[in-house]
Amino acid sequence: MSTLSDKRILLVIGGGIAAYKSLDLIRRLRERGAAVTPVMTAAAAEFVTPLAVGALAARRVYSDLFDREDEQDVGHIRLAREHDLVIVAPATADRMARLVTGLADDLAGAILLATRAPVLMAPAMNPAMWSHTATRRNHLQLIEDGVRFVGPGKGEMAEKGEAGTGRMAEPLGIVAEVEAILAPPARPLAGRSAIVTSGPTHEPIDPVRYIANRSSGRQGHAIAEALRDAGASVTLVSGPVSLPDPDGMVVRHVETAGQMLGAVEAALPADVAVFVAAVADWRVATESSRKIKKTGEGAPALALAENPDILATIGHHAERPGLVIGFAAETDDLLENARSKLARKGADAILANDVSPAGGVMGGADNTIRLVTAEGVEDWPTLAKSAAAKRLAAWIAARLGRKGSA
């Protein structure tokens, strides 16, 4: 059976050059079994024709809030209520702002206010518009209101010489997020146990200061939730993050790398361990019990000591899990460093991602992963971290299944 068989999806096509991608998105959704009802804004019709959209969807295209025939039965409410998911792609800065303020002066706006279904937005706009304070504020408010997002990604813009974050997610990336929202839950990891590390570690210098990494914990927490949803019994070992503890699992809170290693070892044995945490490589050799003060004589000398390598320790542990997965967060030589890490640390797989500041991965909502194993490299599209987590959970289930049948 197709992954989206019998699912009804309403697709709002916004007004932007990325509207051309909506044509491929319709095709990708339909080939997975979904029925797609298109709603075009007036601006969308400047970029793609209703004829092309309707032909690909094999359905009528809706656009007019005040259509006499449709509104005899309050058509915008009917459209809002008879679908399992509403996608807005492309979601322009204007459309995001309209939803935040509750405007419903066109068909798309009325549907978005009236629907009880999940809403998934795929933003697309010039990088300057995406980074504007108003758009960032609207993005955060919509997330708080329960709207899901996929993208935007980074790349060349339609405007000559423009590049940055603002490209609409590719259709396959949007489909992956749709499947994560709508696909029937499978529990292929039922009866399995998993350990996941997440977030940064804080290595104290004195009672006030510490050494840390720029990790929000979003990817690690999402992986823990995906493994739980797949049926695994999960222990999440979390460094200091601002995220709430996920339900349905054991959560161990730690501060330092040493504490994280201790919590991981205490959770053994396990079937799988996924090391997502951005562990500080170094700590101060001797923590000061008092705040270090400026003296006017220059910076104090801080002797550093190397932190334990949690991935390598568990990769070569007497109670090594059947599947050990690490992350390689790199700014240079991504695949070379990931392959080296795979061999040195006794891992079965390394998920390599570029954490250069321009990429926005650290603390961001999306991730672009290259899965490195002894068999080769598997490139994943840019995905929302929740969708990347579900994809990894499916990969883990398949890998453990092969091990179990070997």
Short mmCIF file of C-alpha atoms in Angstrom, two decimals:
data_model
loop_
_atom_site.label_atom_id
_atom_site.label_comp_id
_atom_site.label_asym_id
_atom_site.label_seq_id
_atom_site.Cartn_x
_atom_site.Cartn_y
_atom_site.Cartn_z
CA MET A 1 0.00 0.00 0.00
CA SER A 2 1.25 3.53 -0.79
CA THR A 3 2.47 5.52 2.18
CA LEU A 4 -0.25 8.18 1.83
CA SER A 5 -3.02 5.95 0.54
CA ASP A 6 -6.48 7.46 1.14
CA LYS A 7 -5.03 10.65 2.66
CA ARG A 8 -6.70 13.90 1.60
CA ILE A 9 -4.36 16.86 1.32
CA LEU A 10 -5.30 20.46 0.60
CA LEU A 11 -2.44 22.32 -1.07
CA VAL A 12 -2.43 26.12 -0.87
CA ILE A 13 -0.15 27.46 -3.60
CA GLY A 14 1.19 30.89 -2.71
CA GLY A 15 2.43 33.65 -4.98
CA GLY A 16 6.15 33.26 -5.58
CA ILE A 17 8.52 31.96 -8.22
CA ALA A 18 8.82 28.73 -6.19
CA ALA A 19 5.19 28.00 -7.12
CA TYR A 20 6.56 26.00 -10.04
CA LYS A 21 7.75 23.39 -7.50
CA SER A 22 4.13 22.85 -6.45
CA LEU A 23 3.55 21.03 -9.74
CA ASP A 24 6.15 18.38 -8.86
CA LEU A 25 4.90 18.30 -5.27
CA ILE A 26 1.40 17.39 -6.47
CA ARG A 27 2.84 14.59 -8.60
CA ARG A 28 4.95 13.23 -5.72
CA LEU A 29 2.00 13.25 -3.32
CA ARG A 30 -0.32 11.54 -5.79
CA GLU A 31 2.16 8.80 -6.66
CA ARG A 32 2.14 7.93 -2.94
CA GLY A 33 -1.64 7.57 -2.96
CA ALA A 34 -2.76 10.98 -1.69
CA ALA A 35 -5.68 12.93 -3.12
CA VAL A 36 -4.61 16.56 -3.57
CA THR A 37 -7.06 19.48 -3.68
CA PRO A 38 -5.35 22.64 -4.97
CA VAL A 39 -6.17 26.13 -3.74
CA MET A 40 -4.41 28.93 -5.62
CA THR A 41 -4.03 32.49 -4.41
CA ALA A 42 -4.46 35.27 -6.93
CA ALA A 43 -0.71 35.84 -6.93
CA ALA A 44 0.01 32.14 -7.54
CA ALA A 45 -1.79 32.37 -10.86
CA GLU A 46 0.87 34.84 -12.00
CA PHE A 47 3.48 32.05 -11.81
CA VAL A 48 1.67 28.80 -12.68
CA THR A 49 -1.61 28.26 -14.49
CA PRO A 50 -4.72 26.74 -12.93
CA LEU A 51 -4.90 24.50 -15.99
CA ALA A 52 -1.50 22.90 -15.24
CA VAL A 53 -2.26 22.57 -11.53
CA GLY A 54 -5.68 21.04 -12.14
CA ALA A 55 -4.34 18.62 -14.74
CA LEU A 56 -1.68 17.27 -12.38
CA ALA A 57 -4.07 17.08 -9.41
CA ALA A 58 -6.91 15.64 -11.54
CA ARG A 59 -9.19 17.86 -9.46
CA ARG A 60 -10.81 21.23 -9.62
CA VAL A 61 -8.64 24.18 -8.60
CA TYR A 62 -10.23 26.52 -6.04
CA SER A 63 -9.34 30.18 -5.80
CA ASP A 64 -12.34 32.43 -5.10
CA LEU A 65 -13.68 32.96 -1.59
CA PHE A 66 -16.87 34.43 -3.01
CA ASP A 67 -17.60 31.83 -5.67
CA ARG A 68 -21.40 31.74 -5.90
CA GLU A 69 -21.65 28.00 -6.52
CA ASP A 70 -19.14 26.88 -3.90
CA GLU A 71 -20.28 29.19 -1.15
CA GLN A 72 -23.88 28.00 -1.31
CA ASP A 73 -22.73 25.29 1.10
CA VAL A 74 -20.10 27.50 2.81
CA GLY A 75 -17.37 26.00 0.64
CA HIS A 76 -14.38 27.39 2.51
CA ILE A 77 -15.51 25.60 5.67
CA ARG A 78 -16.11 22.39 3.76
CA LEU A 79 -12.63 22.56 2.21
CA ALA A 80 -11.12 23.27 5.62
CA ARG A 81 -12.81 20.32 7.28
CA GLU A 82 -12.67 17.50 4.73
CA HIS A 83 -8.87 17.21 4.50
CA ASP A 84 -6.30 15.44 6.66
CA LEU A 85 -3.57 18.04 6.15
CA VAL A 86 -3.19 21.55 4.78
CA ILE A 87 0.10 22.39 3.04
CA VAL A 88 1.10 25.94 2.13
CA ALA A 89 3.80 25.78 -0.55
CA PRO A 90 5.26 28.20 -1.26
CA ALA A 91 4.47 30.04 1.96
CA THR A 92 5.36 33.67 1.31
CA ALA A 93 6.26 36.25 3.96
CA ASP A 94 2.87 37.83 3.28
CA ARG A 95 0.96 34.57 3.83
CA MET A 96 2.79 33.91 7.10
CA ALA A 97 2.03 37.43 8.33
CA ARG A 98 -1.63 37.08 7.33
CA LEU A 99 -2.04 33.88 9.33
CA VAL A 100 -0.33 35.35 12.40
CA THR A 101 -2.74 38.28 12.38
CA GLY A 102 -5.78 36.16 11.52
CA LEU A 103 -6.63 37.74 8.17
CA ALA A 104 -9.22 35.81 6.16
CA ASP A 105 -9.90 38.07 3.20
CA ASP A 106 -9.24 35.37 0.60
CA LEU A 107 -10.04 31.67 0.27
CA ALA A 108 -6.63 30.48 1.50
CA GLY A 109 -6.82 32.67 4.60
CA ALA A 110 -10.34 31.54 5.45
CA ILE A 111 -9.37 27.88 5.10
CA LEU A 112 -6.30 28.27 7.30
CA LEU A 113 -8.38 29.82 10.07
CA ALA A 114 -11.19 27.28 9.78
CA THR A 115 -9.22 24.05 9.48
CA ARG A 116 -8.79 21.62 12.35
CA ALA A 117 -6.20 19.63 10.41
CA PRO A 118 -2.44 20.01 10.85
CA VAL A 119 -0.90 22.84 8.82
CA LEU A 120 2.50 22.47 7.15
CA MET A 121 4.22 25.51 5.66
CA ALA A 122 7.13 25.49 3.19
CA PRO A 123 8.46 29.07 3.23
CA ALA A 124 10.03 30.59 0.11
CA MET A 125 11.26 34.15 -0.15
CA ASN A 126 14.30 36.36 -0.64
CA PRO A 127 16.93 35.82 2.10
CA ALA A 128 16.56 39.41 3.29
CA MET A 129 12.83 38.86 3.76
CA TRP A 130 13.35 35.56 5.61
CA SER A 131 15.89 37.12 7.98
CA HIS A 132 13.82 40.25 8.62
CA THR A 133 12.78 40.72 12.23
CA ALA A 134 9.09 40.68 11.33
CA THR A 135 9.32 37.38 9.45
CA ARG A 136 11.40 35.74 12.18
CA ARG A 137 8.86 36.89 14.76
CA ASN A 138 5.98 35.55 12.66
CA HIS A 139 7.80 32.23 12.16
CA LEU A 140 8.24 31.74 15.90
CA GLN A 141 4.63 32.71 16.60
CA LEU A 142 3.30 30.24 14.04
CA ILE A 143 5.42 27.45 15.55
CA GLU A 144 3.97 28.34 18.95
CA ASP A 145 0.48 28.20 17.37
CA GLY A 146 1.15 24.64 16.20
CA VAL A 147 2.06 25.20 12.55
CA ARG A 148 4.71 22.80 11.23
CA PHE A 149 7.51 24.01 8.93
CA VAL A 150 9.80 22.41 6.38
CA GLY A 151 12.63 24.60 5.10
CA PRO A 152 13.54 27.06 3.80
CA GLY A 153 16.87 25.86 2.46
CA LYS A 154 19.97 27.70 1.39
CA GLY A 155 21.00 28.35 -2.21
CA GLU A 156 20.78 30.60 -5.25
CA MET A 157 17.72 32.81 -5.57
CA ALA A 158 15.73 33.78 -8.65
CA GLU A 159 17.15 37.30 -8.33
CA LYS A 160 20.50 37.60 -10.11
CA GLY A 161 23.42 37.46 -7.71
CA GLU A 162 21.25 36.69 -4.67
CA ALA A 163 21.97 33.69 -2.45
CA GLY A 164 21.20 32.64 1.09
CA THR A 165 18.46 31.02 3.14
CA GLY A 166 15.05 31.33 1.55
CA ARG A 167 14.70 28.56 -1.04
CA MET A 168 11.56 26.48 -0.75
CA ALA A 169 12.23 22.91 0.38
CA GLU A 170 12.40 20.42 -2.45
CA PRO A 171 9.22 18.41 -3.12
CA LEU A 172 10.71 15.16 -1.78
CA GLY A 173 11.69 16.91 1.44
CA ILE A 174 8.13 18.19 1.83
CA VAL A 175 6.75 14.72 1.11
CA ALA A 176 8.99 13.25 3.81
CA GLU A 177 7.55 15.70 6.32
CA VAL A 178 4.00 14.92 5.15
CA GLU A 179 4.66 11.21 5.65
CA ALA A 180 6.03 11.93 9.12
CA ILE A 181 2.76 13.69 9.96
CA LEU A 182 0.23 11.42 8.25
CA ALA A 183 1.71 7.97 7.65
CA PRO A 184 0.21 5.29 9.89
CA PRO A 185 2.47 4.75 12.89
CA ALA A 186 4.57 1.61 12.65
CA ARG A 187 6.32 0.09 15.64
CA PRO A 188 9.17 -1.90 14.10
CA LEU A 189 11.35 -1.30 17.17
CA ALA A 190 8.91 -2.78 19.67
CA GLY A 191 10.87 -4.79 22.24
CA ARG A 192 14.11 -2.94 21.45
CA SER A 193 15.97 -0.58 23.78
CA ALA A 194 17.74 2.62 22.75
CA ILE A 195 20.01 5.23 24.29
CA VAL A 196 20.15 8.75 22.82
CA THR A 197 22.38 11.64 23.88
CA SER A 198 21.28 15.17 23.15
CA GLY A 199 22.19 18.80 23.65
CA PRO A 200 25.50 20.35 24.72
CA THR A 201 27.64 19.72 27.76
CA HIS A 202 28.69 22.50 30.12
CA GLU A 203 32.21 22.20 31.50
CA PRO A 204 32.60 24.62 34.44
CA ILE A 205 35.50 27.06 34.65
CA ASP A 206 34.29 28.64 37.89
CA PRO A 207 30.86 29.00 39.56
CA VAL A 208 29.80 31.48 36.83
CA ARG A 209 31.48 30.49 33.55
CA TYR A 210 31.66 27.31 31.52
CA ILE A 211 32.86 25.84 28.21
CA ALA A 212 30.02 24.69 25.95
CA ASN A 213 28.85 23.99 22.38
CA ARG A 214 26.12 25.64 20.32
CA SER A 215 23.58 22.83 20.45
CA SER A 216 19.84 23.31 21.02
CA GLY A 217 19.15 19.59 21.48
CA ARG A 218 16.40 19.67 18.84
CA GLN A 219 17.84 16.91 16.68
CA GLY A 220 18.70 14.62 19.59
CA HIS A 221 15.30 15.04 21.22
CA ALA A 222 13.58 14.47 17.87
CA ILE A 223 15.51 11.21 17.38
CA ALA A 224 14.57 10.04 20.87
CA GLU A 225 10.91 10.75 20.10
CA ALA A 226 11.10 8.99 16.71
CA LEU A 227 12.61 5.88 18.30
CA ARG A 228 9.92 5.95 20.99
CA ASP A 229 7.20 6.29 18.33
CA ALA A 230 8.74 3.31 16.51
CA GLY A 231 8.22 1.24 19.66
CA ALA A 232 11.65 1.36 21.32
CA SER A 233 12.18 1.74 25.06
CA VAL A 234 14.28 4.93 25.13
CA THR A 235 16.67 6.46 27.62
CA LEU A 236 17.44 10.06 26.71
CA VAL A 237 20.61 11.49 28.26
CA SER A 238 20.29 15.24 27.88
CA GLY A 239 22.71 18.05 28.48
CA PRO A 240 21.38 21.50 29.43
CA VAL A 241 18.65 22.48 26.94
CA SER A 242 15.54 24.64 27.03
CA LEU A 243 13.36 21.89 25.50
CA PRO A 244 10.72 20.08 27.56
CA ASP A 245 11.35 16.44 28.42
CA PRO A 246 9.66 14.16 25.86
CA ASP A 247 6.91 11.91 27.20
CA GLY A 248 7.13 8.15 27.26
CA MET A 249 10.84 7.68 27.97
CA VAL A 250 13.42 7.83 30.73
CA VAL A 251 15.24 11.18 30.74
CA ARG A 252 18.56 11.65 32.54
CA HIS A 253 19.74 15.25 32.93
CA VAL A 254 23.47 15.87 33.01
CA GLU A 255 25.81 18.86 32.80
CA THR A 256 29.29 17.61 31.96
CA ALA A 257 30.81 15.08 29.56
CA GLY A 258 31.86 12.89 32.48
CA GLN A 259 28.31 12.82 33.81
CA MET A 260 26.96 12.06 30.33
CA LEU A 261 29.28 9.08 29.91
CA GLY A 262 28.30 7.79 33.35
CA ALA A 263 24.59 8.05 32.53
CA VAL A 264 25.09 6.26 29.20
CA GLU A 265 27.03 3.40 30.81
CA ALA A 266 24.36 3.10 33.52
CA ALA A 267 21.72 2.65 30.77
CA LEU A 268 23.55 -0.31 29.17
CA PRO A 269 22.84 -2.85 27.84
CA ALA A 270 20.86 -1.54 24.86
CA ASP A 271 20.13 -2.57 21.29
CA VAL A 272 21.07 0.77 19.80
CA ALA A 273 22.84 3.93 20.94
CA VAL A 274 22.70 7.21 19.03
CA PHE A 275 25.19 9.86 20.09
CA VAL A 276 23.81 13.21 18.97
CA ALA A 277 25.04 15.40 21.83
CA ALA A 278 27.61 18.10 21.05
CA VAL A 279 30.02 17.11 23.80
CA ALA A 280 32.73 19.63 24.70
CA ASP A 281 36.11 18.17 23.75
CA TRP A 282 37.87 19.97 26.57
CA ARG A 283 37.32 20.92 30.19
CA VAL A 284 39.30 23.01 32.63
CA ALA A 285 41.76 20.75 34.42
CA THR A 286 41.06 22.40 37.77
CA GLU A 287 37.73 24.16 38.28
CA SER A 288 37.93 27.27 40.43
CA SER A 289 35.65 27.25 43.45
CA ARG A 290 35.42 31.05 43.27
CA LYS A 291 34.67 33.42 40.43
CA ILE A 292 37.85 34.32 38.57
CA LYS A 293 38.20 38.11 38.69
CA LYS A 294 39.92 40.51 36.34
CA THR A 295 43.15 41.76 37.87
CA GLY A 296 44.43 44.04 35.16
CA GLU A 297 47.38 41.71 34.65
CA GLY A 298 46.04 39.93 31.59
CA ALA A 299 43.91 36.84 31.04
CA PRO A 300 44.35 33.95 33.49
CA ALA A 301 46.04 30.81 32.28
CA LEU A 302 43.55 27.97 31.96
CA ALA A 303 45.01 24.47 31.80
CA LEU A 304 42.74 22.21 29.77
CA ALA A 305 42.15 18.47 30.04
CA GLU A 306 40.61 16.25 27.37
CA ASN A 307 37.07 15.04 28.01
CA PRO A 308 36.18 11.36 27.67
CA ASP A 309 35.22 10.31 24.14
CA ILE A 310 31.75 8.91 24.73
CA LEU A 311 31.23 7.50 21.23
CA ALA A 312 34.60 5.71 21.19
CA THR A 313 34.13 4.42 24.73
CA ILE A 314 30.78 2.83 23.92
CA GLY A 315 31.93 1.74 20.45
CA HIS A 316 34.57 -0.44 22.11
CA HIS A 317 32.66 -1.22 25.32
CA ALA A 318 32.28 -4.73 26.76
CA GLU A 319 28.49 -4.13 26.66
CA ARG A 320 28.56 -2.46 23.25
CA PRO A 321 25.05 -2.05 21.79
CA GLY A 322 24.32 -3.98 18.62
CA LEU A 323 24.14 -0.71 16.69
CA VAL A 324 26.26 2.35 17.53
CA ILE A 325 25.62 5.60 15.65
CA GLY A 326 27.47 8.88 16.00
CA PHE A 327 27.19 12.37 14.57
CA ALA A 328 30.02 14.27 12.90
CA ALA A 329 29.34 18.00 13.14
CA GLU A 330 32.00 19.51 10.90
CA THR A 331 32.85 22.83 9.27
CA ASP A 332 35.49 21.41 6.88
CA ASP A 333 36.28 18.13 5.07
CA LEU A 334 32.91 16.67 6.04
CA LEU A 335 33.14 13.18 4.51
CA GLU A 336 36.84 12.71 5.23
CA ASN A 337 36.31 13.47 8.92
CA ALA A 338 33.18 11.31 9.08
CA ARG A 339 34.94 8.29 7.56
CA SER A 340 37.86 8.73 9.95
CA LYS A 341 35.46 8.92 12.89
CA LEU A 342 33.62 5.78 11.74
CA ALA A 343 36.83 3.74 11.74
CA ARG A 344 38.43 5.13 14.91
CA LYS A 345 35.43 5.07 17.19
CA GLY A 346 33.96 1.66 16.48
CA ALA A 347 30.70 3.03 15.11
CA ASP A 348 28.35 1.34 12.65
CA ALA A 349 27.27 4.64 11.12
CA ILE A 350 28.13 8.34 11.25
CA LEU A 351 25.59 10.99 10.39
CA ALA A 352 27.67 13.83 8.98
CA ASN A 353 26.36 17.37 8.83
CA ASP A 354 27.88 20.72 7.99
CA VAL A 355 27.58 23.05 10.99
CA SER A 356 29.19 26.10 9.42
CA PRO A 357 27.41 29.23 10.77
CA ALA A 358 25.95 30.00 7.33
CA GLY A 359 24.11 26.68 7.29
CA GLY A 360 22.00 27.42 10.37
CA VAL A 361 21.98 23.78 11.53
CA MET A 362 23.04 24.50 15.11
CA GLY A 363 19.86 25.73 16.76
CA GLY A 364 17.90 25.64 13.49
CA ALA A 365 14.84 23.65 12.49
CA ASP A 366 16.33 21.71 9.56
CA ASN A 367 19.26 19.39 8.90
CA THR A 368 21.09 18.10 5.84
CA ILE A 369 22.61 14.70 6.59
CA ARG A 370 25.03 12.38 4.83
CA LEU A 371 24.83 8.88 6.31
CA VAL A 372 28.29 7.29 6.26
CA THR A 373 28.73 3.54 6.77
CA ALA A 374 31.33 0.97 5.76
CA GLU A 375 29.18 0.33 2.67
CA GLY A 376 29.28 3.91 1.43
CA VAL A 377 27.58 7.30 1.71
CA GLU A 378 23.83 7.95 1.55
CA ASP A 379 22.85 11.57 0.90
CA TRP A 380 19.62 12.71 2.49
CA PRO A 381 17.72 15.80 1.31
CA THR A 382 17.40 18.79 3.59
CA LEU A 383 14.69 17.80 6.07
CA ALA A 384 13.01 19.20 9.12
CA LYS A 385 14.79 17.70 12.11
CA SER A 386 11.65 15.75 13.02
CA ALA A 387 11.53 14.22 9.52
CA ALA A 388 15.27 13.43 9.61
CA ALA A 389 14.70 11.70 12.95
CA LYS A 390 11.91 9.52 11.55
CA ARG A 391 14.07 8.61 8.58
CA LEU A 392 16.88 7.58 10.91
CA ALA A 393 14.48 5.52 13.05
CA ALA A 394 13.35 3.67 9.92
CA TRP A 395 16.98 3.05 8.92
CA ILE A 396 17.76 1.72 12.41
CA ALA A 397 14.76 -0.62 12.32
CA ALA A 398 15.81 -1.98 8.94
CA ARG A 399 19.43 -2.43 10.05
CA LEU A 400 18.49 -4.20 13.28
CA GLY A 401 16.08 -6.36 11.32
CA ARG A 402 18.91 -7.48 9.02
CA LYS A 403 21.14 -8.19 12.01
CA GLY A 404 18.37 -10.21 13.63
CA SER A 405 17.80 -12.32 10.52
CA ALA A 406 21.51 -12.88 9.86
#
